[in-house]
Every structure is written in C-alpha cells, then in structure tokens.
Tab-separated table of C-alpha atoms and ligand atoms in Angstrom:
chain	number	residue	atom	x	y	z
A	1	MET	CA	91.966	86.614	76.939
A	2	LYS	CA	88.662	85.477	75.438
A	3	VAL	CA	86.441	88.456	74.233
A	4	ALA	CA	82.683	88.199	72.779
A	5	VAL	CA	82.057	90.720	70.065
A	6	ILE	CA	78.071	91.415	70.720
A	7	PHE	CA	76.868	92.088	67.340
A	8	GLY	CA	73.772	91.447	65.460
A	9	GLY	CA	70.609	91.887	67.980
A	10	LYS	CA	67.409	92.907	67.435
A	11	THR	CA	67.489	96.300	67.453
A	12	ALA	CA	66.488	98.680	63.940
A	13	GLU	CA	69.983	99.028	63.922
A	14	ARG	CA	70.951	94.996	63.252
A	15	ASP	CA	71.897	95.627	59.668
A	16	VAL	CA	74.607	98.412	60.674
A	17	SER	CA	75.638	96.241	63.457
A	18	LEU	CA	76.064	93.035	61.394
A	19	LYS	CA	79.022	95.170	59.726
A	20	SER	CA	80.522	96.871	62.779
A	21	GLY	CA	80.647	93.568	64.614
A	22	ALA	CA	82.113	91.478	61.446
A	23	LEU	CA	85.092	94.437	60.690
A	24	VAL	CA	85.677	94.288	64.555
A	25	LEU	CA	85.655	90.758	65.061
A	26	GLY	CA	87.951	90.553	61.685
A	27	ALA	CA	90.240	93.130	63.302
A	28	LEU	CA	90.803	91.744	66.765
A	29	ARG	CA	91.387	88.034	65.058
A	30	ALA	CA	94.312	89.290	63.265
A	31	ARG	CA	95.822	90.725	65.849
A	32	GLY	CA	95.474	87.313	67.986
A	33	VAL	CA	93.182	88.418	69.912
A	34	ASP	CA	90.861	85.255	71.012
A	35	ALA	CA	87.797	86.892	69.866
A	36	HIS	CA	84.389	85.276	69.216
A	37	ALA	CA	80.889	86.583	67.622
A	38	PHE	CA	78.200	86.577	69.709
A	39	ASP	CA	74.675	87.439	68.720
A	40	PRO	CA	72.523	88.151	71.419
A	41	ALA	CA	69.343	87.457	68.871
A	42	GLU	CA	70.217	83.609	68.603
A	43	LYS	CA	71.418	83.082	72.513
A	44	GLY	CA	70.699	84.796	75.851
A	45	LEU	CA	73.837	86.482	77.511
A	46	GLU	CA	73.977	83.781	80.308
A	47	ALA	CA	75.881	81.704	77.504
A	48	LEU	CA	78.608	84.403	78.091
A	49	ILE	CA	79.159	82.995	81.242
A	50	ALA	CA	78.907	79.203	79.944
A	51	GLY	CA	81.700	80.293	76.872
A	52	ARG	CA	83.926	81.553	80.056
A	53	TYR	CA	84.193	84.916	78.414
A	54	GLU	CA	86.454	87.483	79.943
A	55	ARG	CA	85.073	90.512	77.992
A	56	ALA	CA	82.442	91.890	75.575
A	57	PHE	CA	83.226	94.180	73.002
A	58	ILE	CA	79.750	95.765	72.407
A	59	ALA	CA	79.427	96.454	68.802
A	60	LEU	CA	75.263	97.007	69.065
A	61	HIS	CA	73.605	100.174	68.169
A	62	GLY	CA	70.564	101.644	69.379
A	63	ARG	CA	67.822	99.992	71.966
A	64	PHE	CA	69.127	96.851	73.547
A	65	GLY	CA	72.769	97.796	72.790
A	66	GLU	CA	73.650	101.143	73.039
A	67	ASP	CA	70.919	102.424	76.250
A	68	GLY	CA	72.493	100.844	79.338
A	69	THR	CA	70.532	97.761	79.474
A	70	LEU	CA	72.979	95.183	77.799
A	71	GLN	CA	75.510	97.280	80.076
A	72	GLY	CA	73.603	96.533	83.182
A	73	ALA	CA	73.431	92.934	82.329
A	74	LEU	CA	76.959	92.852	81.918
A	75	GLU	CA	77.656	94.445	85.409
A	76	TRP	CA	75.738	91.804	86.884
A	77	LEU	CA	77.372	88.895	84.922
A	78	GLY	CA	80.463	90.691	86.222
A	79	ILE	CA	82.175	90.781	82.639
A	80	PRO	CA	84.062	94.002	81.871
A	81	TYR	CA	82.642	95.843	78.360
A	82	THR	CA	83.548	98.289	76.250
A	83	GLY	CA	82.547	101.892	76.255
A	84	SER	CA	80.285	103.836	78.340
A	85	GLY	CA	78.302	102.414	81.837
A	86	VAL	CA	74.629	102.046	82.494
A	87	LEU	CA	73.593	105.517	83.347
A	88	ALA	CA	76.008	107.429	80.434
A	89	SER	CA	74.589	105.009	78.273
A	90	ALA	CA	70.772	105.127	79.226
A	91	LEU	CA	71.098	109.356	79.217
A	92	ALA	CA	72.974	109.380	75.559
A	93	MET	CA	70.329	107.130	74.274
A	94	ASP	CA	67.532	109.641	75.292
A	95	LYS	CA	67.972	113.029	73.233
A	96	LEU	CA	65.486	114.789	75.795
A	97	ARG	CA	67.430	113.834	78.973
A	98	THR	CA	70.768	114.743	77.095
A	99	LYS	CA	69.506	118.050	76.421
A	100	LEU	CA	68.257	118.868	79.952
A	101	LEU	CA	71.898	118.212	81.121
A	102	TRP	CA	73.242	120.011	78.396
A	103	HIS	CA	71.317	122.786	79.422
A	104	ALA	CA	72.113	122.743	83.096
A	105	GLU	CA	75.960	122.979	82.287
A	106	GLY	CA	75.363	125.974	79.555
A	107	LEU	CA	76.113	123.537	76.444
A	108	PRO	CA	74.696	124.982	73.538
A	109	THR	CA	71.974	122.633	71.872
A	110	PRO	CA	69.087	123.655	69.573
A	111	PRO	CA	65.689	125.083	71.086
A	112	TYR	CA	63.300	122.644	71.279
A	113	GLU	CA	59.903	121.356	72.626
A	114	VAL	CA	58.586	118.110	73.673
A	115	LEU	CA	55.753	117.065	71.452
A	116	GLY	CA	52.465	114.835	72.803
A	117	LYS	CA	48.835	113.789	71.360
A	118	GLU	CA	47.414	117.348	73.088
A	119	SER	CA	50.348	119.885	71.628
A	120	ASN	CA	48.852	122.618	69.600
A	121	LEU	CA	51.616	122.061	66.486
A	122	GLU	CA	50.264	125.332	65.135
A	123	ALA	CA	51.650	127.015	68.569
A	124	VAL	CA	54.778	124.942	68.919
A	125	ALA	CA	55.610	125.947	65.092
A	126	LYS	CA	55.132	130.012	66.171
A	127	ARG	CA	57.213	129.780	69.073
A	128	LEU	CA	60.765	127.687	67.626
A	129	ARG	CA	59.822	128.805	63.855
A	130	THR	CA	60.192	126.655	60.934
A	131	PRO	CA	61.749	124.680	59.673
A	132	LEU	CA	61.872	121.973	62.759
A	133	PHE	CA	63.590	118.455	63.482
A	134	VAL	CA	61.057	116.161	64.730
A	135	LYS	CA	62.592	113.403	66.534
A	136	PRO	CA	61.863	109.866	68.767
A	137	ALA	CA	63.664	110.784	71.566
A	138	SER	CA	65.345	107.663	71.965
A	139	GLU	CA	66.349	106.009	68.397
A	140	GLY	CA	69.786	105.976	66.174
A	141	SER	CA	70.424	106.148	62.540
A	142	SER	CA	68.048	109.108	61.668
A	143	VAL	CA	64.705	106.412	62.223
A	144	GLY	CA	61.379	108.287	62.539
A	145	MET	CA	62.916	111.357	61.993
A	146	THR	CA	61.575	114.318	59.457
A	147	LYS	CA	62.613	117.558	58.472
A	148	VAL	CA	59.771	119.759	58.801
A	149	ARG	CA	59.414	123.040	56.918
A	150	ALA	CA	55.947	124.237	57.243
A	151	ALA	CA	53.492	123.769	60.753
A	152	ALA	CA	51.265	121.609	58.535
A	153	GLY	CA	54.076	118.948	58.079
A	154	LEU	CA	53.968	118.536	62.196
A	155	ASP	CA	50.943	115.785	62.330
A	156	GLU	CA	52.496	113.314	59.973
A	157	ALA	CA	55.977	113.836	61.562
A	158	TYR	CA	54.720	113.426	65.009
A	159	ALA	CA	52.975	110.134	63.848
A	160	LEU	CA	55.743	108.855	62.518
A	161	ALA	CA	58.558	109.437	65.080
A	162	VAL	CA	55.516	108.508	68.212
A	163	ASN	CA	56.167	105.128	66.321
A	164	TYR	CA	59.439	104.765	67.605
A	165	ASP	CA	59.211	106.325	71.023
A	166	PRO	CA	56.251	107.835	72.851
A	167	VAL	CA	58.468	111.091	73.725
A	168	VAL	CA	58.817	112.968	70.625
A	169	ILE	CA	60.854	116.412	70.354
A	170	ALA	CA	60.646	119.189	68.051
A	171	GLU	CA	63.567	120.996	67.671
A	172	LYS	CA	64.938	124.355	65.847
A	173	PHE	CA	66.681	123.431	62.524
A	174	ILE	CA	70.180	124.717	62.629
A	175	ASP	CA	71.122	125.694	59.168
A	176	GLY	CA	75.070	125.213	58.791
A	177	PRO	CA	77.822	122.707	58.732
A	178	GLU	CA	77.453	119.435	60.271
A	179	LEU	CA	80.202	118.079	62.015
A	180	THR	CA	81.094	115.379	64.169
A	181	ALA	CA	84.068	114.507	66.697
A	182	ALA	CA	85.081	111.357	68.058
A	183	ILE	CA	86.045	111.058	71.642
A	184	LEU	CA	88.834	108.433	73.000
A	185	GLY	CA	89.009	108.191	76.866
A	186	ASP	CA	90.388	111.887	77.833
A	187	ASP	CA	91.015	112.897	73.939
A	188	VAL	CA	89.070	114.158	71.629
A	189	LEU	CA	90.254	113.881	67.866
A	190	PRO	CA	89.849	116.958	65.215
A	191	VAL	CA	86.226	117.666	63.937
A	192	ILE	CA	85.123	116.178	60.384
A	193	ARG	CA	82.458	117.997	58.457
A	194	ILE	CA	79.717	116.091	56.766
A	195	GLU	CA	78.319	117.259	53.598
A	196	THR	CA	75.402	115.391	51.911
A	197	PRO	CA	73.508	115.835	48.591
A	198	ARG	CA	70.214	114.649	50.816
A	199	GLU	CA	68.122	116.449	52.461
A	200	PHE	CA	69.664	115.999	55.930
A	201	TYR	CA	72.172	113.246	57.281
A	202	ASP	CA	69.796	110.611	56.948
A	203	TYR	CA	70.108	106.792	56.848
A	204	GLU	CA	70.954	106.606	53.345
A	205	ALA	CA	73.797	109.286	53.463
A	206	LYS	CA	75.089	107.649	56.647
A	207	TYR	CA	75.513	103.998	55.091
A	208	ALA	CA	75.410	103.916	51.341
A	209	ALA	CA	78.244	104.155	49.219
A	210	GLY	CA	78.414	107.965	48.124
A	211	GLY	CA	75.783	109.037	50.537
A	212	SER	CA	77.877	111.494	51.734
A	213	THR	CA	81.314	113.470	51.708
A	214	HIS	CA	83.625	113.786	54.800
A	215	ILE	CA	85.809	116.784	54.636
A	216	LEU	CA	88.528	116.327	57.295
A	217	PRO	CA	89.906	118.412	59.265
A	218	ALA	CA	86.627	120.676	58.471
A	219	ALA	CA	87.158	123.894	56.774
A	220	LEU	CA	86.579	125.974	60.415
A	221	LYS	CA	89.288	128.385	61.602
A	222	PRO	CA	91.004	127.313	64.425
A	223	ALA	CA	89.590	129.071	67.230
A	224	GLN	CA	86.493	127.343	65.958
A	225	ALA	CA	87.809	124.161	65.424
A	226	ASP	CA	88.931	124.322	68.917
A	227	ARG	CA	85.778	125.271	70.608
A	228	ALA	CA	84.181	122.484	68.530
A	229	MET	CA	86.355	119.872	70.014
A	230	LYS	CA	85.938	121.207	73.676
A	231	LEU	CA	82.131	121.564	73.654
A	232	SER	CA	82.258	117.751	72.230
A	233	LEU	CA	84.758	116.641	74.789
A	234	GLU	CA	82.307	118.362	77.385
A	235	ALA	CA	79.235	116.920	76.072
A	236	HIS	CA	80.789	113.661	76.623
A	237	ARG	CA	81.755	114.377	80.036
A	238	VAL	CA	78.616	115.480	81.066
A	239	LEU	CA	76.783	112.806	80.234
A	240	GLY	CA	79.268	110.761	82.121
A	241	CYS	CA	80.419	108.673	78.990
A	242	ARG	CA	83.587	106.907	79.026
A	243	GLY	CA	85.540	104.904	76.122
A	244	VAL	CA	84.993	105.792	72.495
A	245	SER	CA	82.237	108.061	71.557
A	246	ARG	CA	81.009	110.477	68.837
A	247	ALA	CA	79.679	113.780	68.981
A	248	ASP	CA	77.118	114.923	66.466
A	249	LEU	CA	77.220	118.944	66.268
A	250	ARG	CA	76.101	121.663	63.837
A	251	PHE	CA	77.103	125.315	63.157
A	252	ASN	CA	75.329	128.017	62.266
A	253	GLY	CA	78.302	130.599	61.403
A	254	ASP	CA	78.218	131.929	65.124
A	255	GLU	CA	77.835	129.113	67.743
A	256	PHE	CA	78.135	125.309	67.562
A	257	TYR	CA	74.889	123.316	68.419
A	258	MET	CA	75.141	119.846	70.451
A	259	LEU	CA	72.575	117.238	68.845
A	260	GLU	CA	73.677	114.092	70.600
A	261	VAL	CA	77.088	111.601	71.696
A	262	ASN	CA	76.969	108.413	70.287
A	263	THR	CA	78.167	106.193	72.823
A	264	GLN	CA	78.296	102.954	70.408
A	265	PRO	CA	79.418	104.502	67.474
A	266	GLY	CA	79.169	102.785	63.906
A	267	MET	CA	82.537	100.907	62.985
A	268	THR	CA	81.673	99.958	59.404
A	269	GLY	CA	83.430	100.720	56.061
A	270	THR	CA	81.857	104.308	56.310
A	271	SER	CA	81.980	105.130	59.790
A	272	LEU	CA	83.188	108.274	61.160
A	273	VAL	CA	84.884	107.018	64.039
A	274	PRO	CA	87.335	105.061	62.081
A	275	GLU	CA	87.911	107.410	59.543
A	276	LEU	CA	88.922	110.220	62.627
A	277	ALA	CA	91.229	107.713	64.105
A	278	ALA	CA	92.750	106.604	60.799
A	279	HIS	CA	93.410	110.541	60.216
A	280	SER	CA	94.711	110.925	63.540
A	281	GLY	CA	97.275	107.809	62.945
A	282	ARG	CA	95.615	105.221	64.097
A	283	SER	CA	94.535	102.094	62.328
A	284	PHE	CA	91.440	100.294	62.588
A	285	GLY	CA	93.218	97.552	64.269
A	286	GLU	CA	95.071	100.032	66.773
A	287	LEU	CA	91.513	101.572	67.301
A	288	VAL	CA	89.832	98.426	68.509
A	289	LYS	CA	92.595	97.391	70.395
A	290	TRP	CA	92.775	100.456	72.311
A	291	ILE	CA	88.791	99.903	72.998
A	292	VAL	CA	88.952	96.383	73.913
A	293	GLU	CA	92.033	97.237	76.383
A	294	ASP	CA	89.607	99.977	78.121
A	295	ALA	CA	86.827	97.903	78.760
A	296	SER	CA	85.549	97.633	82.431
A	297	CYS	CA	82.637	97.125	85.172
A	298	ASN	CA	81.968	98.544	88.353
A	299	ARG	CA	80.878	102.028	87.015
B	301	ADP	N1	68.256	120.341	65.136
B	301	ADP	C1	68.901	120.080	63.721
B	301	ADP	N2	69.189	121.041	62.915
B	301	ADP	C2	69.698	120.564	62.070
B	301	ADP	N3	70.254	119.177	61.460
B	301	ADP	C3	69.814	118.240	62.337
B	301	ADP	C4	69.081	118.561	63.608
B	301	ADP	N4	68.744	117.445	64.369
B	301	ADP	C5	69.146	116.433	63.256
B	301	ADP	N5	69.604	117.045	61.986
B	301	ADP	C6	69.996	115.933	61.285
B	301	ADP	O1	69.651	114.548	61.145
B	301	ADP	C7	70.681	113.981	61.675
B	301	ADP	C8	70.559	112.586	62.608
B	301	ADP	O2	70.098	113.166	63.999
B	301	ADP	P1	70.794	112.928	65.582
B	301	ADP	O3	69.998	113.811	66.472
B	301	ADP	O4	72.131	112.935	65.273
B	301	ADP	O5	69.720	111.597	65.515
B	301	ADP	P2	70.597	110.286	65.222
B	301	ADP	O6	71.901	110.480	64.620
B	301	ADP	O7	70.557	109.575	66.789
B	301	ADP	O8	69.667	109.533	64.104
B	301	ADP	C9	71.854	114.960	61.859
B	301	ADP	O9	73.184	114.039	61.876
B	301	ADP	C10	71.576	116.236	61.448
B	301	ADP	O10	72.122	115.699	60.020
B	302	MG	MG1	73.413	111.345	65.006
C-alpha cells in the first residue's frame, strides 16, 4: 500500500504540520508501510494520481487541510484519506457553526455573540460579562485570539481576529480546568487536564517545551470524568466526525463546556492525542497504523 503523508502546506500552522508529518512518516516507515512525504505547497494534488498513491494520511492542521477542502479534492480523486469527511471537517473548522449544532443538540458550549464592524462592543461586554474570549471562527493553534478582561479591550481583540476570518465570535470565558479528550472511532479515551503558567493555552503553551503541564488522568471525580468523556464523544458525533479527533473543553466546577473539536489533531512530540493513546496502551506507531487503516472515501 503506497501512502502519501500530506504535510507542510501553506497554512498558518505549517510549522506544526511539519513536525506532525515527519513523525507520522517515520512511524509508518518503521512499520514497513511504503509511505512518502507529500507537501501540497510544492506540488499539485494531481501528482497523487501520477505517483499511484493508494491512500492519503493527512497531517495538515487548519485551513486547506483540516477544513474539508483537501478532503473534497481527495474524494474527487478517489483516494481514501484519514480522519473526518468533507462536511464534518468543514463544520468542525467553523467554531460558529459548531456551536449552532451543539446548541441544537443540547450540548453545553460557552455563551457567545458574533462580532461585526457595527457591533456595540460595550453592549456585548455587558450582556456576556467579561472576561471574554475573542476568536476568529476559523483558525487553530490559538491564532488571532485574545482574552479580554474589560470592554475597552474588545476593539483591539476584534481587529486582530478579523485578520484571520471575517467571522469573529466573543465567547464567555469559562474559568476552571482545561481538558481535552481523544476520540478514536467509537471510543473516547480518558480526558487529560492541561495547565499552563501562561494566560491561556496559546501557541507557546501548545508547542514550546515546558509551555504546559499535562495531568493524566485528569483529577476529576469518576462521574465528572465520565460526563466529560460522554460529552466529547457526543460533540464528535453531532458534527459527523470520524476517525481520530480531539475535543477541547473547560470545566467551571459545575458543568463542562465544549470549546471545539479538532479533526486533524497535532501529532508532534508534545501533542495530546499521542500522549492519550500512549496512556491507554497504544504506542505512536500503533496509533498511526490504526489511523491509516481507518482511511476511507465516500462520506
Ligand atoms: N470560552 C473560553 N473560556 C476559557 N478559555 C478559552 C475559551 N475559549 C478558548 N479558550 C482558551 O483558548 C485556547 C484555544 O481555544 P480553542 O477554542 O480551543 O481554539 P484553537 O485551539 O482552535 O485555537 C483553549 O485551549 C483555552 O485555553
Ligand atoms: Mg483548541
């Protein structure tokens, strides 16, 4: 089976993708898979057909990798690929549409409002109460996000976020432990708790050594841990995700609030899904093998 590990690309998260992809490629090769690096910033996808690739392992994060566009191209080419399909990828990349669906299904997600040029930011801050999180609807790796402590900061936060997406949301800040869950097909692994000395789990916290501490299993009561896992699996299902995903959530002591689902979770040396898999007895090589075997088309 000839596998293209698609990584690099032109996204804001290229650096992360380069790390994820290199590790995936190494792990597949170590398991005897005929895997090759494929950087869409260097060649067009038609080279997948010319190169007679039978499968694509997607190791791209963010737009043009995680958002359904690449998935659509691979459907068109008829090459089975890893992770979620076109629709689920696009929905999960869009934090606004994600929230609309979760609301409809009764899944808890922080209260929010959409911000626009005309928005009365003072009024938004009054309704939702600060602190608030301002984020572009479609980005990843905490790019373009600001934690705003008072209404006065909303203007600047909006101006930053809108550089990344015309759709910007202000979301109520949920104070309390930050958690994340890995979903593998129909299974959800025990949640991990993330602590960071930084303001929030921003880019540095995510990727710099020592940027965060991981507590596994998260120090939660059994019933709480159970609820966090159930909500995460449900969040994945409501969006129609498949294969591996990672759900981010926060706990305010009473309730869990779903933040987002990542359909192409990081596979770097400090990434959470590989760590969660290892904790439940799956090595990185086994994880990657499961993912590539789960690849499909027509969904
Ligand atoms: N409503 C919120 N309340 C508290 N923290 C938040 C909230 N939204 C985001 N964060 C913080 O910002 C980080 C990144 O936000 P997230 O919505 O997961 O976007 P992404 O990971 O795609 O950049 C989260 O891991 C969390 O630390
Ligand atoms: Mg996140």
